[in-house]
Short mmCIF file of C-alpha atoms in Angstrom, two decimals:
data_model
loop_
_atom_site.label_atom_id
_atom_site.label_comp_id
_atom_site.label_asym_id
_atom_site.label_seq_id
_atom_site.Cartn_x
_atom_site.Cartn_y
_atom_site.Cartn_z
CA PRO F 1 122.58 93.27 94.87
CA ASN F 2 125.54 93.01 97.23
CA HIS F 3 123.60 90.70 99.55
CA LYS F 4 120.50 88.49 99.45
CA TRP F 5 117.14 90.24 99.49
CA LEU F 6 113.64 89.14 100.39
CA VAL F 7 110.50 90.72 98.94
CA VAL F 8 107.30 90.15 100.93
CA CYS F 9 104.16 91.00 98.99
CA PRO F 10 100.60 89.85 98.34
CA LYS F 11 100.50 86.49 96.58
CA THR F 12 98.69 87.95 93.57
CA ILE F 13 101.60 90.21 92.62
CA ILE F 14 104.56 87.87 93.16
CA LYS F 15 104.83 86.86 89.51
CA PRO F 16 103.41 89.85 87.59
CA ALA F 17 104.85 92.68 89.66
CA TRP F 18 108.09 91.25 91.00
CA ILE F 19 109.33 88.22 89.05
CA ASN F 20 108.28 89.38 85.57
CA ASP F 21 109.29 93.02 86.08
CA ALA F 22 112.67 92.02 87.49
CA HIS F 23 113.34 89.82 84.45
CA LYS F 24 112.30 92.67 82.18
CA PHE F 25 114.33 95.46 83.80
CA TYR F 26 117.15 93.46 85.45
CA PRO F 27 117.65 90.36 83.27
CA ASN F 28 120.79 89.27 85.12
CA MET F 29 119.16 89.33 88.54
CA LYS F 30 118.53 85.92 90.04
CA ILE F 31 115.03 86.25 91.47
CA MET F 32 112.57 83.51 92.35
CA PRO F 33 109.41 82.89 94.34
CA TRP F 34 109.98 80.96 97.53
CA LYS F 35 107.67 79.17 99.95
CA ARG F 36 107.58 75.93 101.84
CA GLY F 37 106.66 72.90 99.81
CA LEU F 38 107.61 74.14 96.36
CA LEU F 39 107.27 71.29 93.90
CA LYS F 40 110.28 70.10 91.92
CA ARG F 41 108.63 71.27 88.70
CA GLU F 42 108.28 74.76 90.24
CA ILE F 43 111.98 75.12 91.06
CA GLN F 44 113.44 73.11 88.16
CA PRO F 45 113.55 76.11 85.76
CA PHE F 46 115.69 78.00 88.30
CA CYS F 47 117.92 74.94 88.85
CA ASP F 48 118.47 74.63 85.10
CA ALA F 49 119.01 78.35 84.48
CA TRP F 50 121.46 78.79 87.34
CA GLY F 51 123.16 75.39 87.23
CA THR F 52 122.38 74.41 90.81
CA ASN F 53 120.17 72.08 92.83
CA THR F 54 119.66 74.74 95.49
CA PRO F 55 118.42 77.84 93.65
CA GLU F 56 117.19 79.44 96.86
CA GLN F 57 120.84 79.71 97.92
CA GLU F 58 121.93 81.11 94.54
CA ALA F 59 119.11 83.64 94.28
CA ASP F 60 119.83 87.34 94.72
CA VAL F 61 116.18 87.93 95.59
CA LEU F 62 113.53 85.63 97.05
CA VAL F 63 109.88 86.65 96.82
CA CYS F 64 107.14 85.35 99.12
CA ASN F 65 103.70 86.27 100.37
CA TYR F 66 102.93 87.48 103.88
CA GLU F 67 101.73 84.08 105.11
CA SER F 68 104.91 82.32 103.96
CA PHE F 69 106.99 85.09 105.50
CA ARG F 70 105.26 84.64 108.85
CA LEU F 71 106.02 80.91 108.83
CA MET F 72 109.55 81.04 107.39
CA THR F 73 111.45 83.92 109.00
CA ASP F 74 114.09 81.61 110.51
CA GLU F 75 114.64 79.92 107.14
CA PHE F 76 115.12 83.27 105.41
CA LEU F 77 117.71 84.24 108.01
CA GLU F 78 119.50 80.90 107.50
CA LEU F 79 119.56 81.58 103.74
CA GLY F 80 121.50 84.77 104.45
CA VAL F 81 118.84 87.39 103.73
CA LYS F 82 120.18 90.82 104.73
CA GLY F 83 117.66 93.12 103.07
CA VAL F 84 113.87 93.07 102.94
CA ILE F 85 111.18 94.93 101.03
CA PHE F 86 107.60 94.81 102.27
CA ASP F 87 105.26 95.64 99.39
CA GLU F 88 101.81 96.72 100.61
CA SER F 89 103.21 97.36 104.07
CA VAL F 90 99.73 98.21 105.32
CA LYS F 91 99.56 94.46 105.98
CA ILE F 92 101.90 94.98 108.95
CA LYS F 93 100.00 97.86 110.56
CA ASN F 94 98.28 95.85 113.32
CA PRO F 95 100.53 95.69 116.41
CA GLN F 96 98.72 92.54 117.64
CA ALA F 97 99.05 90.55 114.39
CA SER F 98 101.57 87.71 114.33
CA VAL F 99 102.90 88.77 110.91
CA THR F 100 103.61 92.24 112.32
CA LYS F 101 105.44 90.81 115.32
CA LYS F 102 107.49 88.55 113.01
CA ALA F 103 108.31 91.51 110.76
CA ILE F 104 109.58 93.61 113.67
CA GLU F 105 111.75 90.77 114.97
CA PHE F 106 113.02 89.80 111.51
CA CYS F 107 113.96 93.36 110.61
CA SER F 108 116.11 93.69 113.72
CA HIS F 109 118.53 91.38 111.84
CA MET F 110 118.42 93.26 108.52
CA GLU F 111 120.92 95.70 107.06
CA ASN F 112 118.29 97.26 104.76
CA VAL F 113 114.51 97.54 105.17
CA TYR F 114 112.06 99.19 102.77
CA LEU F 115 108.30 99.52 103.03
CA LEU F 116 106.18 100.24 99.98
CA THR F 117 102.48 101.02 99.93
CA GLY F 118 99.97 103.34 98.36
CA ILE F 119 98.13 104.16 101.60
CA PRO F 120 100.26 103.39 104.68
CA ALA F 121 97.68 104.42 107.27
CA PRO F 122 94.18 104.16 105.77
CA ASN F 123 92.29 104.46 109.06
CA SER F 124 94.44 106.53 111.41
CA GLU F 125 97.95 107.87 111.88
CA LEU F 126 98.21 105.34 114.73
CA GLU F 127 98.85 102.75 112.00
CA TYR F 128 102.28 104.23 111.33
CA PHE F 129 103.59 102.92 114.65
CA THR F 130 104.28 99.30 113.73
CA GLN F 131 105.46 100.17 110.23
CA MET F 132 108.04 102.52 111.75
CA GLN F 133 108.94 99.79 114.27
CA VAL F 134 109.93 97.65 111.31
CA ILE F 135 112.10 100.39 109.79
CA ASP F 136 113.59 102.01 112.89
CA PRO F 137 112.21 101.47 116.41
CA ALA F 138 113.95 104.63 117.61
CA ILE F 139 111.61 106.87 115.61
CA PHE F 140 108.52 106.43 117.81
CA GLY F 141 109.90 104.17 120.55
CA THR F 142 108.91 100.60 121.24
CA ASN F 143 105.88 101.14 123.46
CA TYR F 144 102.62 101.55 121.51
CA TRP F 145 100.70 103.01 124.45
CA ARG F 146 103.38 105.63 125.10
CA PHE F 147 103.35 106.51 121.38
CA GLN F 148 99.56 106.80 121.46
CA ARG F 149 99.50 109.03 124.53
CA THR F 150 102.37 111.20 123.28
CA TYR F 151 101.03 112.04 119.83
CA PHE F 152 97.27 111.45 120.06
CA VAL F 153 94.25 112.49 122.08
CA ALA F 154 91.16 110.45 122.81
CA HIS F 155 88.25 111.50 120.63
CA ASP F 156 85.66 110.08 122.98
CA TRP F 157 85.30 109.62 126.72
CA PHE F 158 85.74 105.81 126.51
CA GLN F 159 89.08 106.22 124.67
CA ARG F 160 88.04 104.00 121.77
CA GLU F 161 88.80 106.57 119.09
CA TRP F 162 92.00 108.60 118.93
CA GLU F 163 93.08 111.44 116.71
CA LEU F 164 96.40 113.16 116.14
CA ASN F 165 96.94 115.85 118.76
CA PRO F 166 97.18 119.15 116.82
CA ALA F 167 99.85 120.34 119.27
CA MET F 168 102.01 117.32 118.38
CA ALA F 169 101.29 117.15 114.63
CA ASP F 170 104.50 118.91 113.56
CA ARG F 171 106.66 116.76 115.83
CA PHE F 172 104.88 113.61 114.63
CA THR F 173 105.45 114.56 110.98
CA GLU F 174 109.07 115.50 111.63
CA ARG F 175 109.75 112.12 113.24
CA LEU F 176 107.90 110.25 110.48
CA ASN F 177 109.84 112.09 107.78
CA GLN F 178 113.17 110.94 109.24
CA ARG F 179 112.62 107.54 107.60
CA SER F 180 109.84 108.14 105.08
CA VAL F 181 109.43 109.42 101.57
CA PHE F 182 105.94 110.33 100.42
CA ILE F 183 105.22 110.68 96.73
CA ARG F 184 101.86 111.84 95.45
CA LYS F 185 100.38 110.17 92.40
CA LYS F 186 100.11 113.49 90.58
CA ASP F 187 103.85 114.05 91.05
CA CYS F 188 104.98 110.76 89.54
CA LEU F 189 102.46 109.83 86.89
CA ASP F 190 102.41 111.53 83.53
CA LEU F 191 99.27 110.13 81.96
CA PRO F 192 97.36 111.58 79.04
CA PRO F 193 93.82 112.77 79.79
CA LEU F 194 90.99 110.31 79.16
#
């Protein structure tokens, strides 16, 4: 990498999906988990391997979970992070959640931002709003209510349920596709039949 990256993902996949796979496919990459309060025994292998007492500064890629990210955004900026990958970006779909607000602010300082997830909007297309805010606020604007009223119609009289306005569906998809790539499982997996 030509600058320091941060991967934000669920805690359960930090080691198996990011650390181990990076070592397997990119053995020269300096990648390590990072959170507040790491014990000396947890960072010592990285200190030894990289010949430093501050491996977090030497690392090409730091990996943390969403909770650590929420608490440590300023520290990641101080460490010089310029690119971020959010794995399971559905975790930043709620516009009211503090982790979502932190992600939007943090990404305004990033040169590169990537979101990865299997199902980006499991409940409604409304859930794309904050994820697109993280990538590029210009896509749908910065006002959630304006976005909602532009692309959606109330499904009930009390305006509790909204659905994509059929008259705006093509425009919505066009805007979404400006910064998105969708890949279907059947197009990327070549598995033998059971």
